[in-house]
PDB file of C-alpha atoms and ligand atoms in Angstrom:
ATOM      1  CA  MET L 249     124.381  95.567  94.880  1.00 94.00           C
ATOM      2  CA  ASN L 250     122.352  97.664  97.312  1.00 97.00           C
ATOM      3  CA  LYS L 251     122.898 101.350  97.916  1.00 98.00           C
ATOM      4  CA  VAL L 252     122.814 102.471 101.546  1.00 98.00           C
ATOM      5  CA  LEU L 253     122.232 106.101 102.542  1.00 98.00           C
ATOM      6  CA  TYR L 254     123.781 107.007 105.914  1.00 98.00           C
ATOM      7  CA  ILE L 255     122.214 110.217 107.164  1.00 98.00           C
ATOM      8  CA  GLN L 256     124.047 111.921 110.020  1.00 98.00           C
ATOM      9  CA  ALA L 257     121.999 114.356 112.096  1.00 98.00           C
ATOM     10  CA  SER L 258     124.629 114.859 114.802  1.00 97.00           C
ATOM     11  CA  ALA L 259     127.056 117.723 114.254  1.00 95.00           C
ATOM     12  CA  ARG L 260     129.644 116.167 116.609  1.00 96.00           C
ATOM     13  CA  GLY L 261     131.551 113.844 114.305  1.00 94.00           C
ATOM     14  CA  GLU L 262     133.642 111.235 116.119  1.00 94.00           C
ATOM     15  CA  ARG L 263     132.468 112.576 119.514  1.00 95.00           C
ATOM     16  CA  SER L 264     128.875 111.692 118.686  1.00 96.00           C
ATOM     17  CA  ALA L 265     127.396 108.654 120.412  1.00 96.00           C
ATOM     18  CA  SER L 266     124.792 108.129 117.678  1.00 97.00           C
ATOM     19  CA  ILE L 267     127.483 108.345 114.973  1.00 98.00           C
ATOM     20  CA  ASN L 268     129.683 105.867 116.877  1.00 97.00           C
ATOM     21  CA  VAL L 269     126.809 103.382 116.902  1.00 98.00           C
ATOM     22  CA  ALA L 270     125.854 103.976 113.254  1.00 98.00           C
ATOM     23  CA  ASP L 271     129.529 103.696 112.221  1.00 98.00           C
ATOM     24  CA  ALA L 272     129.851 100.358 114.043  1.00 97.00           C
ATOM     25  CA  PHE L 273     126.600  99.183 112.453  1.00 98.00           C
ATOM     26  CA  LEU L 274     127.926 100.061 108.999  1.00 98.00           C
ATOM     27  CA  ALA L 275     131.377  98.558 109.578  1.00 98.00           C
ATOM     28  CA  SER L 276     129.681  95.282 110.468  1.00 97.00           C
ATOM     29  CA  TYR L 277     127.250  95.676 107.555  1.00 98.00           C
ATOM     30  CA  LYS L 278     130.153  96.117 105.148  1.00 97.00           C
ATOM     31  CA  GLU L 279     131.689  92.848 106.356  1.00 96.00           C
ATOM     32  CA  SER L 280     128.499  90.899 105.661  1.00 96.00           C
ATOM     33  CA  HIS L 281     127.569  92.868 102.505  1.00 97.00           C
ATOM     34  CA  PRO L 282     130.938  93.680 100.886  1.00 97.00           C
ATOM     35  CA  ALA L 283     129.485  94.555  97.470  1.00 97.00           C
ATOM     36  CA  ASP L 284     127.088  97.204  98.804  1.00 98.00           C
ATOM     37  CA  GLU L 285     127.797 100.904  98.485  1.00 98.00           C
ATOM     38  CA  ILE L 286     127.441 103.232 101.478  1.00 98.00           C
ATOM     39  CA  THR L 287     126.958 106.983 100.971  1.00 98.00           C
ATOM     40  CA  ARG L 288     127.425 109.262 103.968  1.00 98.00           C
ATOM     41  CA  TYR L 289     125.164 112.322 104.005  1.00 98.00           C
ATOM     42  CA  ASN L 290     125.976 114.800 106.766  1.00 98.00           C
ATOM     43  CA  LEU L 291     122.997 117.125 107.127  1.00 98.00           C
ATOM     44  CA  TRP L 292     125.267 119.883 108.491  1.00 98.00           C
ATOM     45  CA  GLU L 293     127.299 119.933 105.272  1.00 97.00           C
ATOM     46  CA  ALA L 294     124.496 119.198 102.817  1.00 97.00           C
ATOM     47  CA  ASN L 295     123.369 122.775 102.092  1.00 95.00           C
ATOM     48  CA  LEU L 296     119.714 121.765 102.379  1.00 98.00           C
ATOM     49  CA  PRO L 297     117.103 123.930 100.658  1.00 98.00           C
ATOM     50  CA  GLU L 298     115.231 126.310 102.939  1.00 98.00           C
ATOM     51  CA  PHE L 299     111.562 125.466 103.188  1.00 98.00           C
ATOM     52  CA  ASP L 300     110.700 129.135 102.781  1.00 98.00           C
ATOM     53  CA  ARG L 301     107.901 131.069 101.100  1.00 97.00           C
ATOM     54  CA  ALA L 302     108.853 129.956  97.563  1.00 98.00           C
ATOM     55  CA  ALA L 303     109.104 126.268  98.534  1.00 98.00           C
ATOM     56  CA  SER L 304     105.808 126.519 100.433  1.00 97.00           C
ATOM     57  CA  ASN L 305     104.195 128.067  97.352  1.00 97.00           C
ATOM     58  CA  GLY L 306     105.396 125.019  95.377  1.00 96.00           C
ATOM     59  CA  LYS L 307     103.915 122.620  97.925  1.00 95.00           C
ATOM     60  CA  TYR L 308     100.548 124.394  98.060  1.00 95.00           C
ATOM     61  CA  ALA L 309     100.425 124.579  94.252  1.00 95.00           C
ATOM     62  CA  VAL L 310     100.975 120.809  94.033  1.00 92.00           C
ATOM     63  CA  MET L 311      98.336 120.148  96.688  1.00 92.00           C
ATOM     64  CA  SER L 312      95.746 122.236  94.866  1.00 93.00           C
ATOM     65  CA  GLY L 313      96.643 120.894  91.411  1.00 93.00           C
ATOM     66  CA  ALA L 314      97.798 124.333  90.214  1.00 96.00           C
ATOM     67  CA  ASP L 315     100.884 125.215  88.168  1.00 96.00           C
ATOM     68  CA  ILE L 316     103.911 126.254  90.178  1.00 96.00           C
ATOM     69  CA  PRO L 317     104.427 130.012  89.771  1.00 95.00           C
ATOM     70  CA  ASP L 318     107.544 130.852  87.739  1.00 97.00           C
ATOM     71  CA  ALA L 319     109.098 132.709  90.663  1.00 97.00           C
ATOM     72  CA  ASP L 320     108.881 129.575  92.823  1.00 97.00           C
ATOM     73  CA  LYS L 321     110.069 126.980  90.303  1.00 97.00           C
ATOM     74  CA  GLU L 322     113.740 127.071  91.271  1.00 98.00           C
ATOM     75  CA  ALA L 323     112.938 126.569  94.967  1.00 98.00           C
ATOM     76  CA  TRP L 324     110.651 123.655  94.084  1.00 98.00           C
ATOM     77  CA  ARG L 325     113.296 122.159  91.767  1.00 98.00           C
ATOM     78  CA  ARG L 326     115.755 122.083  94.677  1.00 98.00           C
ATOM     79  CA  VAL L 327     113.153 120.385  96.882  1.00 98.00           C
ATOM     80  CA  LEU L 328     112.522 117.739  94.194  1.00 98.00           C
ATOM     81  CA  ALA L 329     116.258 117.162  93.683  1.00 98.00           C
ATOM     82  CA  THR L 330     116.684 116.527  97.421  1.00 98.00           C
ATOM     83  CA  ILE L 331     113.782 114.061  97.361  1.00 98.00           C
ATOM     84  CA  GLU L 332     115.140 112.272  94.264  1.00 98.00           C
ATOM     85  CA  HIS L 333     118.491 111.869  95.997  1.00 98.00           C
ATOM     86  CA  PHE L 334     116.777 110.478  99.107  1.00 98.00           C
ATOM     87  CA  LYS L 335     114.601 108.036  97.161  1.00 98.00           C
ATOM     88  CA  SER L 336     117.457 106.725  95.021  1.00 98.00           C
ATOM     89  CA  PHE L 337     118.750 104.442  97.807  1.00 98.00           C
ATOM     90  CA  ASP L 338     117.721 100.936  98.880  1.00 98.00           C
ATOM     91  CA  LYS L 339     118.452 101.070 102.607  1.00 98.00           C
ATOM     92  CA  TYR L 340     118.790 103.864 105.173  1.00 98.00           C
ATOM     93  CA  VAL L 341     120.844 104.359 108.318  1.00 98.00           C
ATOM     94  CA  PHE L 342     120.318 107.417 110.550  1.00 98.00           C
ATOM     95  CA  SER L 343     122.230 108.827 113.517  1.00 98.00           C
ATOM     96  CA  VAL L 344     119.804 110.945 115.548  1.00 98.00           C
ATOM     97  CA  PRO L 345     120.627 112.908 118.726  1.00 98.00           C
ATOM     98  CA  MET L 346     117.962 114.264 121.062  1.00 98.00           C
ATOM     99  CA  TRP L 347     117.876 118.051 121.042  1.00 98.00           C
ATOM    100  CA  ASN L 348     115.463 119.735 123.434  1.00 98.00           C
ATOM    101  CA  PHE L 349     113.358 116.577 123.651  1.00 98.00           C
ATOM    102  CA  GLY L 350     113.010 116.349 119.881  1.00 98.00           C
ATOM    103  CA  ILE L 351     115.330 116.010 116.893  1.00 98.00           C
ATOM    104  CA  PRO L 352     118.012 118.496 115.686  1.00 98.00           C
ATOM    105  CA  TYR L 353     116.618 121.248 113.484  1.00 98.00           C
ATOM    106  CA  LYS L 354     118.684 120.145 110.467  1.00 98.00           C
ATOM    107  CA  LEU L 355     116.956 116.770 110.516  1.00 98.00           C
ATOM    108  CA  LYS L 356     113.579 118.478 110.919  1.00 98.00           C
ATOM    109  CA  GLN L 357     114.457 120.699 107.950  1.00 98.00           C
ATOM    110  CA  TYR L 358     115.371 117.604 105.933  1.00 98.00           C
ATOM    111  CA  LEU L 359     112.029 115.991 106.809  1.00 98.00           C
ATOM    112  CA  ASP L 360     110.179 119.197 105.918  1.00 98.00           C
ATOM    113  CA  VAL L 361     111.892 119.131 102.510  1.00 98.00           C
ATOM    114  CA  ILE L 362     111.467 115.448 101.652  1.00 98.00           C
ATOM    115  CA  ILE L 363     107.945 114.835 102.991  1.00 98.00           C
ATOM    116  CA  GLN L 364     105.954 116.058  99.999  1.00 96.00           C
ATOM    117  CA  PRO L 365     102.636 115.072  98.394  1.00 93.00           C
ATOM    118  CA  GLY L 366     103.049 113.049  95.247  1.00 93.00           C
ATOM    119  CA  GLN L 367     106.695 112.356  96.102  1.00 97.00           C
ATOM    120  CA  THR L 368     106.926 110.540  99.408  1.00 98.00           C
ATOM    121  CA  PHE L 369     103.225 110.312 100.329  1.00 97.00           C
ATOM    122  CA  ASN L 370      99.824 110.557  98.708  1.00 95.00           C
ATOM    123  CA  PHE L 371      96.355 111.313  99.996  1.00 91.00           C
ATOM    124  CA  GLU L 372      93.875 108.820  98.530  1.00 91.00           C
ATOM    125  CA  ASP L 373      90.310 107.961  99.517  1.00 93.00           C
ATOM    126  CA  GLY L 374      90.639 109.941 102.728  1.00 93.00           C
ATOM    127  CA  GLN L 375      93.866 108.209 103.714  1.00 96.00           C
ATOM    128  CA  TYR L 376      97.533 109.005 103.693  1.00 96.00           C
ATOM    129  CA  ILE L 377      99.664 106.466 101.817  1.00 97.00           C
ATOM    130  CA  GLY L 378     103.445 106.368 102.178  1.00 98.00           C
ATOM    131  CA  LEU L 379     105.360 105.995  98.921  1.00 98.00           C
ATOM    132  CA  VAL L 380     108.824 105.011 100.207  1.00 98.00           C
ATOM    133  CA  THR L 381     108.085 101.320 100.556  1.00 98.00           C
ATOM    134  CA  GLY L 382     109.998  98.048 100.759  1.00 98.00           C
ATOM    135  CA  LYS L 383     113.125  99.672 102.190  1.00 98.00           C
ATOM    136  CA  PRO L 384     114.608  98.953 105.625  1.00 98.00           C
ATOM    137  CA  ALA L 385     115.913 101.608 108.009  1.00 98.00           C
ATOM    138  CA  PHE L 386     118.171 101.466 111.042  1.00 98.00           C
ATOM    139  CA  VAL L 387     118.228 104.391 113.489  1.00 98.00           C
ATOM    140  CA  ALA L 388     120.806 105.063 116.206  1.00 98.00           C
ATOM    141  CA  PHE L 389     119.258 107.407 118.792  1.00 98.00           C
ATOM    142  CA  ALA L 390     121.327 109.116 121.520  1.00 98.00           C
ATOM    143  CA  ARG L 391     120.290 111.321 124.401  1.00 98.00           C
ATOM    144  CA  GLY L 392     121.933 112.859 127.424  1.00 98.00           C
ATOM    145  CA  GLY L 393     119.233 111.801 129.906  1.00 98.00           C
ATOM    146  CA  GLU L 394     117.067 108.718 130.357  1.00 97.00           C
ATOM    147  CA  TYR L 395     113.536 108.533 129.030  1.00 98.00           C
ATOM    148  CA  GLN L 396     112.081 105.332 130.460  1.00 95.00           C
ATOM    149  CA  GLY L 397     108.970 104.918 132.628  1.00 95.00           C
ATOM    150  CA  ASP L 398     107.360 108.208 133.713  1.00 94.00           C
ATOM    151  CA  ALA L 399     109.943 110.198 131.722  1.00 96.00           C
ATOM    152  CA  SER L 400     108.952 108.554 128.417  1.00 96.00           C
ATOM    153  CA  GLY L 401     106.290 111.260 127.928  1.00 97.00           C
ATOM    154  CA  MET L 402     109.081 113.794 127.416  1.00 98.00           C
ATOM    155  CA  ASP L 403     110.570 111.833 124.527  1.00 98.00           C
ATOM    156  CA  PHE L 404     109.580 113.579 121.301  1.00 98.00           C
ATOM    157  CA  GLN L 405     112.706 112.312 119.527  1.00 98.00           C
ATOM    158  CA  LYS L 406     112.164 108.595 118.910  1.00 98.00           C
ATOM    159  CA  PRO L 407     108.339 108.548 118.635  1.00 98.00           C
ATOM    160  CA  TYR L 408     108.325 111.568 116.312  1.00 98.00           C
ATOM    161  CA  PHE L 409     111.117 110.345 114.052  1.00 98.00           C
ATOM    162  CA  GLU L 410     109.594 106.871 113.785  1.00 98.00           C
ATOM    163  CA  LEU L 411     106.191 108.419 113.052  1.00 98.00           C
ATOM    164  CA  ALA L 412     107.709 110.496 110.238  1.00 98.00           C
ATOM    165  CA  LEU L 413     109.404 107.431 108.700  1.00 98.00           C
ATOM    166  CA  GLY L 414     106.165 105.460 108.959  1.00 98.00           C
ATOM    167  CA  PHE L 415     104.200 108.302 107.376  1.00 98.00           C
ATOM    168  CA  ILE L 416     106.294 108.134 104.209  1.00 98.00           C
ATOM    169  CA  GLY L 417     106.035 104.356 103.955  1.00 98.00           C
ATOM    170  CA  PHE L 418     108.750 102.715 106.050  1.00 98.00           C
ATOM    171  CA  THR L 419     107.457  99.574 107.773  1.00 98.00           C
ATOM    172  CA  ASN L 420     110.782  97.931 108.603  1.00 98.00           C
ATOM    173  CA  VAL L 421     112.498 100.278 111.072  1.00 98.00           C
ATOM    174  CA  GLN L 422     114.923  98.934 113.645  1.00 98.00           C
ATOM    175  CA  SER L 423     116.508 101.188 116.228  1.00 98.00           C
ATOM    176  CA  LEU L 424     118.862 101.230 119.180  1.00 98.00           C
ATOM    177  CA  THR L 425     119.071 103.977 121.793  1.00 98.00           C
ATOM    178  CA  ILE L 426     122.076 105.047 123.872  1.00 97.00           C
ATOM    179  CA  GLU L 427     121.040 106.749 127.083  1.00 98.00           C
ATOM    180  CA  PRO L 428     122.187 108.435 129.246  1.00 97.00           C
ATOM    181  CA  THR L 429     125.178 109.844 127.381  1.00 97.00           C
ATOM    182  CA  LEU L 430     125.555 112.718 129.877  1.00 98.00           C
ATOM    183  CA  MET L 431     123.542 112.343 133.072  1.00 97.00           C
ATOM    184  CA  GLY L 432     125.265 109.182 134.342  1.00 96.00           C
ATOM    185  CA  GLY L 433     128.785 110.490 133.726  1.00 97.00           C
ATOM    186  CA  PRO L 434     131.407 109.321 131.211  1.00 96.00           C
ATOM    187  CA  ASP L 435     131.853 105.765 132.549  1.00 97.00           C
ATOM    188  CA  VAL L 436     128.160 104.985 132.272  1.00 96.00           C
ATOM    189  CA  ALA L 437     128.058 106.533 128.783  1.00 95.00           C
ATOM    190  CA  LYS L 438     131.014 104.425 127.667  1.00 94.00           C
ATOM    191  CA  ALA L 439     129.518 101.199 129.023  1.00 95.00           C
ATOM    192  CA  LYS L 440     126.135 101.942 127.418  1.00 95.00           C
ATOM    193  CA  THR L 441     127.772 102.814 124.108  1.00 94.00           C
ATOM    194  CA  ASN L 442     129.768  99.575 124.111  1.00 95.00           C
ATOM    195  CA  ASP L 443     126.620  97.532 124.835  1.00 96.00           C
ATOM    196  CA  VAL L 444     124.643  99.245 122.089  1.00 97.00           C
ATOM    197  CA  ILE L 445     127.513  98.868 119.614  1.00 97.00           C
ATOM    198  CA  GLU L 446     127.562  95.092 120.211  1.00 97.00           C
ATOM    199  CA  ASN L 447     123.806  94.934 119.497  1.00 97.00           C
ATOM    200  CA  ALA L 448     124.225  97.144 116.427  1.00 98.00           C
ATOM    201  CA  LYS L 449     126.798  94.752 114.960  1.00 96.00           C
ATOM    202  CA  ILE L 450     124.360  91.859 115.352  1.00 96.00           C
ATOM    203  CA  LEU L 451     121.472  93.762 113.723  1.00 97.00           C
ATOM    204  CA  ALA L 452     123.717  94.852 110.832  1.00 97.00           C
ATOM    205  CA  ALA L 453     124.475  91.318 109.725  1.00 93.00           C
ATOM    206  CA  ASN L 454     120.794  90.751 108.852  1.00 93.00           C
ATOM    207  CA  PHE L 455     119.948  94.252 107.628  1.00 96.00           C
TER     208      PHE L 455
HETATM  209  C1  FMN D 684     121.223 121.624 121.461  1.00 88.55           C
HETATM  210  C2  FMN D 684     121.201 120.412 122.347  1.00 88.55           C
HETATM  211  C3  FMN D 684     120.039 120.073 123.009  1.00 88.55           C
HETATM  212  C4  FMN D 684     119.989 118.932 123.813  1.00 88.55           C
HETATM  213  N1  FMN D 684     118.807 118.604 124.407  1.00 88.55           N
HETATM  214  C5  FMN D 684     118.726 117.458 125.158  1.00 88.55           C
HETATM  215  C6  FMN D 684     117.483 117.050 125.725  1.00 88.55           C
HETATM  216  O1  FMN D 684     116.443 117.680 125.570  1.00 88.55           O
HETATM  217  N2  FMN D 684     117.475 115.917 126.461  1.00 88.55           N
HETATM  218  C7  FMN D 684     118.587 115.147 126.651  1.00 88.55           C
HETATM  219  O2  FMN D 684     118.494 114.117 127.310  1.00 88.55           O
HETATM  220  N3  FMN D 684     119.775 115.512 126.108  1.00 88.55           N
HETATM  221  C8  FMN D 684     119.852 116.639 125.361  1.00 88.55           C
HETATM  222  N4  FMN D 684     121.051 117.003 124.779  1.00 88.55           N
HETATM  223  C9  FMN D 684     122.211 116.096 124.942  1.00 88.55           C
HETATM  224  C10 FMN D 684     122.326 115.137 123.769  1.00 88.55           C
HETATM  225  O3  FMN D 684     121.104 114.469 123.520  1.00 88.55           O
HETATM  226  C11 FMN D 684     123.413 114.105 124.025  1.00 88.55           C
HETATM  227  O4  FMN D 684     124.662 114.756 124.188  1.00 88.55           O
HETATM  228  C12 FMN D 684     123.501 113.073 122.909  1.00 88.55           C
HETATM  229  O5  FMN D 684     124.553 112.190 123.194  1.00 88.55           O
HETATM  230  C13 FMN D 684     123.706 113.762 121.568  1.00 88.55           C
HETATM  231  O6  FMN D 684     123.867 112.810 120.529  1.00 88.55           O
HETATM  232  P1  FMN D 684     125.283 112.688 119.776  1.00 88.55           P
HETATM  233  O7  FMN D 684     126.261 112.290 120.856  1.00 88.55           O
HETATM  234  O8  FMN D 684     125.064 111.628 118.752  1.00 88.55           O
HETATM  235  O9  FMN D 684     125.585 114.033 119.178  1.00 88.55           O
HETATM  236  C14 FMN D 684     121.137 118.133 123.978  1.00 88.55           C
HETATM  237  C15 FMN D 684     122.321 118.489 123.306  1.00 88.55           C
HETATM  238  C16 FMN D 684     122.352 119.609 122.507  1.00 88.55           C
HETATM  239  C17 FMN D 684     123.630 119.975 121.785  1.00 88.55           C
END
């Protein structure tokens, strides 16, 4: 039995294009993997730890091999608990909207919390080594405009998110992108969503 973590970075629930795709992916996945357990993790309801001064003190203490100051231990404990939760799964599914050319701030906050030395990456012999290995990920990206050709340079959503996953060790990342969800009008968005959902169902069977 594999445990799948489904991380939702869109705040829009059933109106979200990326959630519609990820939901369809998981419905198909469940058909082909009936024994597996899927846990939904909505970043807007998760009460993520702030990566504030106390959490930063914890990170810098770890990086310099120092003890974590007493005043910062509780903040660091919450960071570690969030990382333990993340790492306790076998497979990952993400719904990721584009916000201002990048990713929503809740997802960035989540990355800032879980990407920690000694936990999800190490620095050895002058190189960064990702520690979350051997686990597949599927990402449903959505954006209001289109970012192909000359416009691809404005896309800091997909390249950044895939870079972050790669940095912590993911080598098997599949993704599908729905675009444009806004700029072509509702009919175009619906047609694109339906196309991407069909592809998502196919990918899910072999995930
Ligand atoms: C705060 C915010 C910022 C956005 N910024 C962009 C953007 O920079 N480029 C773009 O193409 N669409 C942008 N959009 C539109 C969303 O990317 C689009 O509605 C997409 O479908 C959102 O994904 P979702 O439907 O899964 O929530 C933005 C939407 C919001 C709410």
